[in-house]
Amino acid sequence: MKFSSIASGSKGNCLLYENNDVKLLVDAGISKKRIEEGMSEYGSSLEEVNGILITHEHSDHISGLGVVSRKYHIPIYATKGTISKILEDSKVGTIDRNLFNEIEENKDFYMGSTLVTPFSISHDAAQPVAYRFDSDGKSMAVATDMGMYDDYIIGNLKGLDAVLIESNHDINMLQIGPYPYALKRRIWGNKGHLSNVAVHVIVTAQSAVESGCAGRDFLACCLAASARGASFA
């Protein structure tokens, strides 16, 4: 079981999850060419991908989905609200509706031998989710683009061997940075993005309450270009 980052950040997101019997993409927010090149670097190809899991409908998570789906006809997994927004997005283009598989928060499903659990996150999208992966006693999660965390989020992140979590910005740098005030409010709001400090709190809390956590991996991603600062995660 492993994750590989093909792209991460405001310019596009795409992750590769691999297990012994399944390969999945989490989001397709970059061009088909970049995804193909990234897959090749990891010794894989889009022909081998069994499904694309979409977290939400923002362009940096779905911009390449239309082209990829039209060429490779890979099944797409997303919530009802996210699917509706994707189908309305003219920039994505036409996608065969039969490729979509509707999923629900807190209702897990299998992809090969991997149990996939979507769970709700707070973000300014229609019906966003993060994903947890469990297989053969190992577990990982992708938790990006969320503006806040609570006991529910923490619960879904418990017992992981690795988690890829968004550490988006340094609060002080965001406040004095060049972004318009409305954008700043969106970023630091409860439906925006987690700050470095917030992620530090999550990671510290997880490490403090779980035994055997020394071997766990916390990977920070999606740092904002103009408000990065030093990451605590």
PDB file of C-alpha atoms in Angstrom:
ATOM      1  CA  MET A   1       0.000   0.000   0.000  1.00  0.00           C
ATOM      2  CA  LYS A   2       1.467   3.345  -0.991  1.00  0.00           C
ATOM      3  CA  PHE A   3       0.644   6.880  -2.077  1.00  0.00           C
ATOM      4  CA  SER A   4       2.532   8.806  -4.736  1.00  0.00           C
ATOM      5  CA  SER A   5       1.956  12.495  -5.405  1.00  0.00           C
ATOM      6  CA  ILE A   6       1.687  13.323  -9.093  1.00  0.00           C
ATOM      7  CA  ALA A   7       0.707  16.935  -8.358  1.00  0.00           C
ATOM      8  CA  SER A   8      -0.296  18.928  -5.295  1.00  0.00           C
ATOM      9  CA  GLY A   9      -1.205  22.574  -4.808  1.00  0.00           C
ATOM     10  CA  SER A  10      -3.443  25.328  -6.124  1.00  0.00           C
ATOM     11  CA  LYS A  11      -2.344  24.625  -9.708  1.00  0.00           C
ATOM     12  CA  GLY A  12      -3.605  21.059  -9.631  1.00  0.00           C
ATOM     13  CA  ASN A  13      -3.947  17.921  -7.544  1.00  0.00           C
ATOM     14  CA  CYS A  14      -3.596  14.261  -8.441  1.00  0.00           C
ATOM     15  CA  LEU A  15      -2.507  11.369  -6.225  1.00  0.00           C
ATOM     16  CA  LEU A  16      -1.837   7.741  -7.026  1.00  0.00           C
ATOM     17  CA  TYR A  17      -2.846   5.024  -4.547  1.00  0.00           C
ATOM     18  CA  GLU A  18      -1.430   1.556  -5.167  1.00  0.00           C
ATOM     19  CA  ASN A  19      -2.065  -1.765  -3.493  1.00  0.00           C
ATOM     20  CA  ASN A  20      -1.263  -5.282  -4.671  1.00  0.00           C
ATOM     21  CA  ASP A  21      -4.528  -5.613  -6.617  1.00  0.00           C
ATOM     22  CA  VAL A  22      -5.708  -2.067  -7.331  1.00  0.00           C
ATOM     23  CA  LYS A  23      -4.515   1.314  -8.551  1.00  0.00           C
ATOM     24  CA  LEU A  24      -6.585   4.439  -7.919  1.00  0.00           C
ATOM     25  CA  LEU A  25      -6.252   8.120  -8.635  1.00  0.00           C
ATOM     26  CA  VAL A  26      -7.457  10.618  -6.074  1.00  0.00           C
ATOM     27  CA  ASP A  27      -8.533  13.651  -8.140  1.00  0.00           C
ATOM     28  CA  ALA A  28      -7.487  14.621 -11.648  1.00  0.00           C
ATOM     29  CA  GLY A  29      -6.792  18.328 -11.423  1.00  0.00           C
ATOM     30  CA  ILE A  30      -4.017  18.500 -14.001  1.00  0.00           C
ATOM     31  CA  SER A  31      -3.810  17.754 -17.714  1.00  0.00           C
ATOM     32  CA  LYS A  32      -3.996  14.250 -19.106  1.00  0.00           C
ATOM     33  CA  LYS A  33      -0.425  14.635 -20.347  1.00  0.00           C
ATOM     34  CA  ARG A  34       0.881  15.541 -16.895  1.00  0.00           C
ATOM     35  CA  ILE A  35      -0.992  12.623 -15.330  1.00  0.00           C
ATOM     36  CA  GLU A  36       0.423  10.239 -17.936  1.00  0.00           C
ATOM     37  CA  GLU A  37       3.935  11.570 -17.339  1.00  0.00           C
ATOM     38  CA  GLY A  38       3.536  11.324 -13.574  1.00  0.00           C
ATOM     39  CA  MET A  39       2.221   7.787 -13.790  1.00  0.00           C
ATOM     40  CA  SER A  40       5.153   6.845 -16.000  1.00  0.00           C
ATOM     41  CA  GLU A  41       7.621   8.195 -13.436  1.00  0.00           C
ATOM     42  CA  TYR A  42       6.129   5.782 -10.907  1.00  0.00           C
ATOM     43  CA  GLY A  43       6.241   2.856 -13.317  1.00  0.00           C
ATOM     44  CA  SER A  44       2.494   2.858 -13.964  1.00  0.00           C
ATOM     45  CA  SER A  45       0.064   3.968 -16.643  1.00  0.00           C
ATOM     46  CA  LEU A  46      -3.514   5.170 -16.827  1.00  0.00           C
ATOM     47  CA  GLU A  47      -4.497   1.900 -18.487  1.00  0.00           C
ATOM     48  CA  GLU A  48      -3.839   0.225 -15.125  1.00  0.00           C
ATOM     49  CA  VAL A  49      -6.026   2.569 -13.057  1.00  0.00           C
ATOM     50  CA  ASN A  50      -9.179   0.940 -11.675  1.00  0.00           C
ATOM     51  CA  GLY A  51     -10.950   4.106 -10.585  1.00  0.00           C
ATOM     52  CA  ILE A  52     -10.732   7.863 -10.003  1.00  0.00           C
ATOM     53  CA  LEU A  53     -11.901   9.102  -6.606  1.00  0.00           C
ATOM     54  CA  ILE A  54     -12.943  12.755  -6.620  1.00  0.00           C
ATOM     55  CA  THR A  55     -12.833  14.799  -3.419  1.00  0.00           C
ATOM     56  CA  HIS A  56     -14.780  17.799  -4.761  1.00  0.00           C
ATOM     57  CA  GLU A  57     -15.506  19.745  -7.924  1.00  0.00           C
ATOM     58  CA  HIS A  58     -13.048  22.657  -7.802  1.00  0.00           C
ATOM     59  CA  SER A  59     -11.017  22.989 -10.980  1.00  0.00           C
ATOM     60  CA  ASP A  60      -7.675  22.157  -9.370  1.00  0.00           C
ATOM     61  CA  HIS A  61      -9.150  18.733  -8.587  1.00  0.00           C
ATOM     62  CA  ILE A  62     -11.056  17.914 -11.797  1.00  0.00           C
ATOM     63  CA  SER A  63      -9.590  19.934 -14.690  1.00  0.00           C
ATOM     64  CA  GLY A  64      -8.164  16.843 -16.388  1.00  0.00           C
ATOM     65  CA  LEU A  65     -11.048  14.526 -15.585  1.00  0.00           C
ATOM     66  CA  GLY A  66     -12.978  15.038 -18.824  1.00  0.00           C
ATOM     67  CA  VAL A  67     -10.086  14.354 -21.179  1.00  0.00           C
ATOM     68  CA  VAL A  68      -8.874  11.375 -19.130  1.00  0.00           C
ATOM     69  CA  SER A  69     -12.352   9.842 -18.932  1.00  0.00           C
ATOM     70  CA  ARG A  70     -13.017  10.253 -22.643  1.00  0.00           C
ATOM     71  CA  LYS A  71      -9.788   8.476 -23.575  1.00  0.00           C
ATOM     72  CA  TYR A  72      -9.482   5.823 -20.864  1.00  0.00           C
ATOM     73  CA  HIS A  73     -13.096   5.291 -19.691  1.00  0.00           C
ATOM     74  CA  ILE A  74     -12.033   4.876 -16.071  1.00  0.00           C
ATOM     75  CA  PRO A  75     -14.857   4.591 -13.499  1.00  0.00           C
ATOM     76  CA  ILE A  76     -15.312   7.770 -11.439  1.00  0.00           C
ATOM     77  CA  TYR A  77     -16.346   7.776  -7.776  1.00  0.00           C
ATOM     78  CA  ALA A  78     -17.831  10.891  -6.180  1.00  0.00           C
ATOM     79  CA  THR A  79     -20.706  12.107  -4.040  1.00  0.00           C
ATOM     80  CA  LYS A  80     -24.051  13.038  -5.592  1.00  0.00           C
ATOM     81  CA  GLY A  81     -23.443  16.750  -5.102  1.00  0.00           C
ATOM     82  CA  THR A  82     -19.988  16.578  -6.633  1.00  0.00           C
ATOM     83  CA  ILE A  83     -21.190  14.580  -9.645  1.00  0.00           C
ATOM     84  CA  SER A  84     -23.915  17.138 -10.292  1.00  0.00           C
ATOM     85  CA  LYS A  85     -21.397  20.002 -10.277  1.00  0.00           C
ATOM     86  CA  ILE A  86     -18.987  18.122 -12.554  1.00  0.00           C
ATOM     87  CA  LEU A  87     -21.738  17.492 -15.102  1.00  0.00           C
ATOM     88  CA  GLU A  88     -22.577  21.218 -15.057  1.00  0.00           C
ATOM     89  CA  ASP A  89     -18.965  22.279 -15.654  1.00  0.00           C
ATOM     90  CA  SER A  90     -18.533  23.192 -19.313  1.00  0.00           C
ATOM     91  CA  LYS A  91     -14.738  23.362 -18.928  1.00  0.00           C
ATOM     92  CA  VAL A  92     -14.604  19.657 -18.100  1.00  0.00           C
ATOM     93  CA  GLY A  93     -16.599  18.760 -21.193  1.00  0.00           C
ATOM     94  CA  THR A  94     -18.831  15.768 -21.781  1.00  0.00           C
ATOM     95  CA  ILE A  95     -18.312  12.726 -19.590  1.00  0.00           C
ATOM     96  CA  ASP A  96     -20.183   9.468 -20.076  1.00  0.00           C
ATOM     97  CA  ARG A  97     -22.676   9.381 -17.188  1.00  0.00           C
ATOM     98  CA  ASN A  98     -22.263   5.618 -16.985  1.00  0.00           C
ATOM     99  CA  LEU A  99     -18.713   6.140 -15.698  1.00  0.00           C
ATOM    100  CA  PHE A 100     -19.987   7.814 -12.528  1.00  0.00           C
ATOM    101  CA  ASN A 101     -20.458   5.809  -9.359  1.00  0.00           C
ATOM    102  CA  GLU A 102     -22.265   7.688  -6.598  1.00  0.00           C
ATOM    103  CA  ILE A 103     -20.782   7.298  -3.137  1.00  0.00           C
ATOM    104  CA  GLU A 104     -21.962   8.508   0.274  1.00  0.00           C
ATOM    105  CA  GLU A 105     -20.155   9.813   3.296  1.00  0.00           C
ATOM    106  CA  ASN A 106     -19.473   7.165   5.957  1.00  0.00           C
ATOM    107  CA  LYS A 107     -20.497   4.326   3.626  1.00  0.00           C
ATOM    108  CA  ASP A 108     -17.396   2.342   2.789  1.00  0.00           C
ATOM    109  CA  PHE A 109     -16.870   0.256  -0.324  1.00  0.00           C
ATOM    110  CA  TYR A 110     -14.222  -2.068  -1.687  1.00  0.00           C
ATOM    111  CA  MET A 111     -11.857  -1.442  -4.550  1.00  0.00           C
ATOM    112  CA  GLY A 112     -10.108  -4.770  -4.883  1.00  0.00           C
ATOM    113  CA  SER A 113      -8.982  -5.721  -1.393  1.00  0.00           C
ATOM    114  CA  THR A 114      -8.897  -2.079  -0.252  1.00  0.00           C
ATOM    115  CA  LEU A 115     -11.736  -0.766   1.894  1.00  0.00           C
ATOM    116  CA  VAL A 116     -12.370   2.864   0.922  1.00  0.00           C
ATOM    117  CA  THR A 117     -14.177   5.116   3.401  1.00  0.00           C
ATOM    118  CA  PRO A 118     -15.327   8.578   2.280  1.00  0.00           C
ATOM    119  CA  PHE A 119     -15.865  11.028   5.118  1.00  0.00           C
ATOM    120  CA  SER A 120     -17.239  14.566   5.161  1.00  0.00           C
ATOM    121  CA  ILE A 121     -15.004  17.617   5.286  1.00  0.00           C
ATOM    122  CA  SER A 122     -15.775  21.319   5.642  1.00  0.00           C
ATOM    123  CA  HIS A 123     -15.005  23.150   2.397  1.00  0.00           C
ATOM    124  CA  ASP A 124     -16.796  25.559   0.082  1.00  0.00           C
ATOM    125  CA  ALA A 125     -17.891  22.882  -2.370  1.00  0.00           C
ATOM    126  CA  ALA A 126     -21.135  21.016  -2.985  1.00  0.00           C
ATOM    127  CA  GLN A 127     -20.476  17.776  -1.083  1.00  0.00           C
ATOM    128  CA  PRO A 128     -16.742  17.365  -0.443  1.00  0.00           C
ATOM    129  CA  VAL A 129     -15.125  14.299   1.101  1.00  0.00           C
ATOM    130  CA  ALA A 130     -11.770  12.960   2.184  1.00  0.00           C
ATOM    131  CA  TYR A 131     -10.825   9.302   1.796  1.00  0.00           C
ATOM    132  CA  ARG A 132      -9.471   6.624   4.092  1.00  0.00           C
ATOM    133  CA  PHE A 133      -7.937   3.392   2.752  1.00  0.00           C
ATOM    134  CA  ASP A 134      -7.651   0.157   4.763  1.00  0.00           C
ATOM    135  CA  SER A 135      -6.120  -3.108   3.569  1.00  0.00           C
ATOM    136  CA  ASP A 136      -4.200  -6.010   5.116  1.00  0.00           C
ATOM    137  CA  GLY A 137      -3.902  -4.311   8.498  1.00  0.00           C
ATOM    138  CA  LYS A 138      -2.524  -1.085   7.016  1.00  0.00           C
ATOM    139  CA  SER A 139      -4.318   2.234   6.590  1.00  0.00           C
ATOM    140  CA  MET A 140      -3.792   5.579   4.879  1.00  0.00           C
ATOM    141  CA  ALA A 141      -5.874   8.699   4.293  1.00  0.00           C
ATOM    142  CA  VAL A 142      -6.029  11.731   2.025  1.00  0.00           C
ATOM    143  CA  ALA A 143      -7.467  14.747   3.858  1.00  0.00           C
ATOM    144  CA  THR A 144      -7.082  17.963   1.907  1.00  0.00           C
ATOM    145  CA  ASP A 145      -9.104  21.144   1.325  1.00  0.00           C
ATOM    146  CA  MET A 146     -10.839  21.443   4.663  1.00  0.00           C
ATOM    147  CA  GLY A 147     -11.318  24.593   6.675  1.00  0.00           C
ATOM    148  CA  MET A 148     -11.775  23.071  10.110  1.00  0.00           C
ATOM    149  CA  TYR A 149     -11.493  19.840  12.041  1.00  0.00           C
ATOM    150  CA  ASP A 150     -13.551  18.278  14.820  1.00  0.00           C
ATOM    151  CA  ASP A 151     -13.898  14.981  16.682  1.00  0.00           C
ATOM    152  CA  TYR A 152     -15.477  13.410  13.594  1.00  0.00           C
ATOM    153  CA  ILE A 153     -12.442  14.269  11.432  1.00  0.00           C
ATOM    154  CA  ILE A 154     -10.014  13.182  14.138  1.00  0.00           C
ATOM    155  CA  GLY A 155     -11.900   9.897  14.477  1.00  0.00           C
ATOM    156  CA  ASN A 156     -11.515   9.146  10.790  1.00  0.00           C
ATOM    157  CA  LEU A 157      -7.788   9.833  11.007  1.00  0.00           C
ATOM    158  CA  LYS A 158      -7.163   7.504  13.943  1.00  0.00           C
ATOM    159  CA  GLY A 159      -5.039   4.397  13.615  1.00  0.00           C
ATOM    160  CA  LEU A 160      -3.426   5.391  10.329  1.00  0.00           C
ATOM    161  CA  ASP A 161      -0.016   4.320   9.137  1.00  0.00           C
ATOM    162  CA  ALA A 162       0.177   7.419   6.933  1.00  0.00           C
ATOM    163  CA  VAL A 163      -1.907  10.491   6.183  1.00  0.00           C
ATOM    164  CA  LEU A 164      -1.534  13.110   3.490  1.00  0.00           C
ATOM    165  CA  ILE A 165      -3.015  16.278   4.938  1.00  0.00           C
ATOM    166  CA  GLU A 166      -3.211  19.824   3.629  1.00  0.00           C
ATOM    167  CA  SER A 167      -1.072  22.356   5.472  1.00  0.00           C
ATOM    168  CA  ASN A 168      -2.105  25.395   3.492  1.00  0.00           C
ATOM    169  CA  HIS A 169      -0.739  28.583   4.998  1.00  0.00           C
ATOM    170  CA  ASP A 170       1.017  30.508   7.715  1.00  0.00           C
ATOM    171  CA  ILE A 171      -1.628  32.708   9.335  1.00  0.00           C
ATOM    172  CA  ASN A 172       0.559  35.794   9.721  1.00  0.00           C
ATOM    173  CA  MET A 173       1.915  35.586   6.192  1.00  0.00           C
ATOM    174  CA  LEU A 174      -1.603  35.180   4.840  1.00  0.00           C
ATOM    175  CA  GLN A 175      -2.786  38.258   6.731  1.00  0.00           C
ATOM    176  CA  ILE A 176      -0.036  40.513   5.378  1.00  0.00           C
ATOM    177  CA  GLY A 177       0.229  38.847   1.984  1.00  0.00           C
ATOM    178  CA  PRO A 178      -0.890  40.101  -1.452  1.00  0.00           C
ATOM    179  CA  TYR A 179      -4.210  38.244  -1.706  1.00  0.00           C
ATOM    180  CA  PRO A 180      -7.443  40.304  -1.791  1.00  0.00           C
ATOM    181  CA  TYR A 181      -9.200  40.433   1.575  1.00  0.00           C
ATOM    182  CA  ALA A 182     -12.165  38.407   0.327  1.00  0.00           C
ATOM    183  CA  LEU A 183      -9.822  35.598  -0.737  1.00  0.00           C
ATOM    184  CA  LYS A 184      -8.001  35.729   2.591  1.00  0.00           C
ATOM    185  CA  ARG A 185     -11.306  35.340   4.430  1.00  0.00           C
ATOM    186  CA  ARG A 186     -12.187  32.383   2.232  1.00  0.00           C
ATOM    187  CA  ILE A 187      -8.850  30.690   2.890  1.00  0.00           C
ATOM    188  CA  TRP A 188      -8.885  31.033   6.687  1.00  0.00           C
ATOM    189  CA  GLY A 189     -12.643  30.476   7.042  1.00  0.00           C
ATOM    190  CA  ASN A 190     -14.286  27.289   8.312  1.00  0.00           C
ATOM    191  CA  LYS A 191     -14.930  26.212   4.727  1.00  0.00           C
ATOM    192  CA  GLY A 192     -11.507  27.193   3.464  1.00  0.00           C
ATOM    193  CA  HIS A 193      -8.141  25.617   4.233  1.00  0.00           C
ATOM    194  CA  LEU A 194      -6.247  24.515   7.332  1.00  0.00           C
ATOM    195  CA  SER A 195      -3.323  26.598   8.519  1.00  0.00           C
ATOM    196  CA  ASN A 196       0.061  25.135   9.415  1.00  0.00           C
ATOM    197  CA  VAL A 197      -0.757  25.607  13.097  1.00  0.00           C
ATOM    198  CA  ALA A 198      -4.080  23.756  12.802  1.00  0.00           C
ATOM    199  CA  VAL A 199      -2.364  20.807  11.137  1.00  0.00           C
ATOM    200  CA  HIS A 200       0.289  20.840  13.857  1.00  0.00           C
ATOM    201  CA  VAL A 201      -2.485  20.535  16.454  1.00  0.00           C
ATOM    202  CA  ILE A 202      -4.033  17.576  14.598  1.00  0.00           C
ATOM    203  CA  VAL A 203      -0.724  15.775  14.219  1.00  0.00           C
ATOM    204  CA  THR A 204       0.271  16.425  17.830  1.00  0.00           C
ATOM    205  CA  ALA A 205      -3.098  15.229  19.126  1.00  0.00           C
ATOM    206  CA  GLN A 206      -2.913  12.057  17.071  1.00  0.00           C
ATOM    207  CA  SER A 207       0.637  11.295  18.165  1.00  0.00           C
ATOM    208  CA  ALA A 208      -0.197  11.911  21.818  1.00  0.00           C
ATOM    209  CA  VAL A 209      -3.227   9.619  22.032  1.00  0.00           C
ATOM    210  CA  GLU A 210      -2.118   6.692  19.873  1.00  0.00           C
ATOM    211  CA  SER A 211       0.401   4.069  20.863  1.00  0.00           C
ATOM    212  CA  GLY A 212       2.956   2.855  18.361  1.00  0.00           C
ATOM    213  CA  CYS A 213       2.745   6.104  16.432  1.00  0.00           C
ATOM    214  CA  ALA A 214       6.476   6.467  15.891  1.00  0.00           C
ATOM    215  CA  GLY A 215       6.281   4.697  12.556  1.00  0.00           C
ATOM    216  CA  ARG A 216       3.454   6.821  11.203  1.00  0.00           C
ATOM    217  CA  ASP A 217       3.961   9.232   8.331  1.00  0.00           C
ATOM    218  CA  PHE A 218       2.374  12.687   8.239  1.00  0.00           C
ATOM    219  CA  LEU A 219       2.777  14.294   4.830  1.00  0.00           C
ATOM    220  CA  ALA A 220       1.944  17.983   4.400  1.00  0.00           C
ATOM    221  CA  CYS A 221       0.778  19.169   0.998  1.00  0.00           C
ATOM    222  CA  CYS A 222      -0.912  22.044  -0.838  1.00  0.00           C
ATOM    223  CA  LEU A 223       1.073  24.879   0.674  1.00  0.00           C
ATOM    224  CA  ALA A 224      -0.163  28.245  -0.566  1.00  0.00           C
ATOM    225  CA  ALA A 225       2.457  29.912  -2.747  1.00  0.00           C
ATOM    226  CA  SER A 226       2.208  33.354  -1.122  1.00  0.00           C
ATOM    227  CA  ALA A 227       1.566  32.300   2.463  1.00  0.00           C
ATOM    228  CA  ARG A 228       3.658  29.246   3.124  1.00  0.00           C
ATOM    229  CA  GLY A 229       5.896  30.084   6.039  1.00  0.00           C
ATOM    230  CA  ALA A 230       7.413  27.253   8.012  1.00  0.00           C
ATOM    231  CA  SER A 231       5.356  24.095   8.249  1.00  0.00           C
ATOM    232  CA  PHE A 232       4.950  22.457  11.643  1.00  0.00           C
ATOM    233  CA  ALA A 233       3.694  19.183  10.120  1.00  0.00           C
TER     234      ALA A 233
END
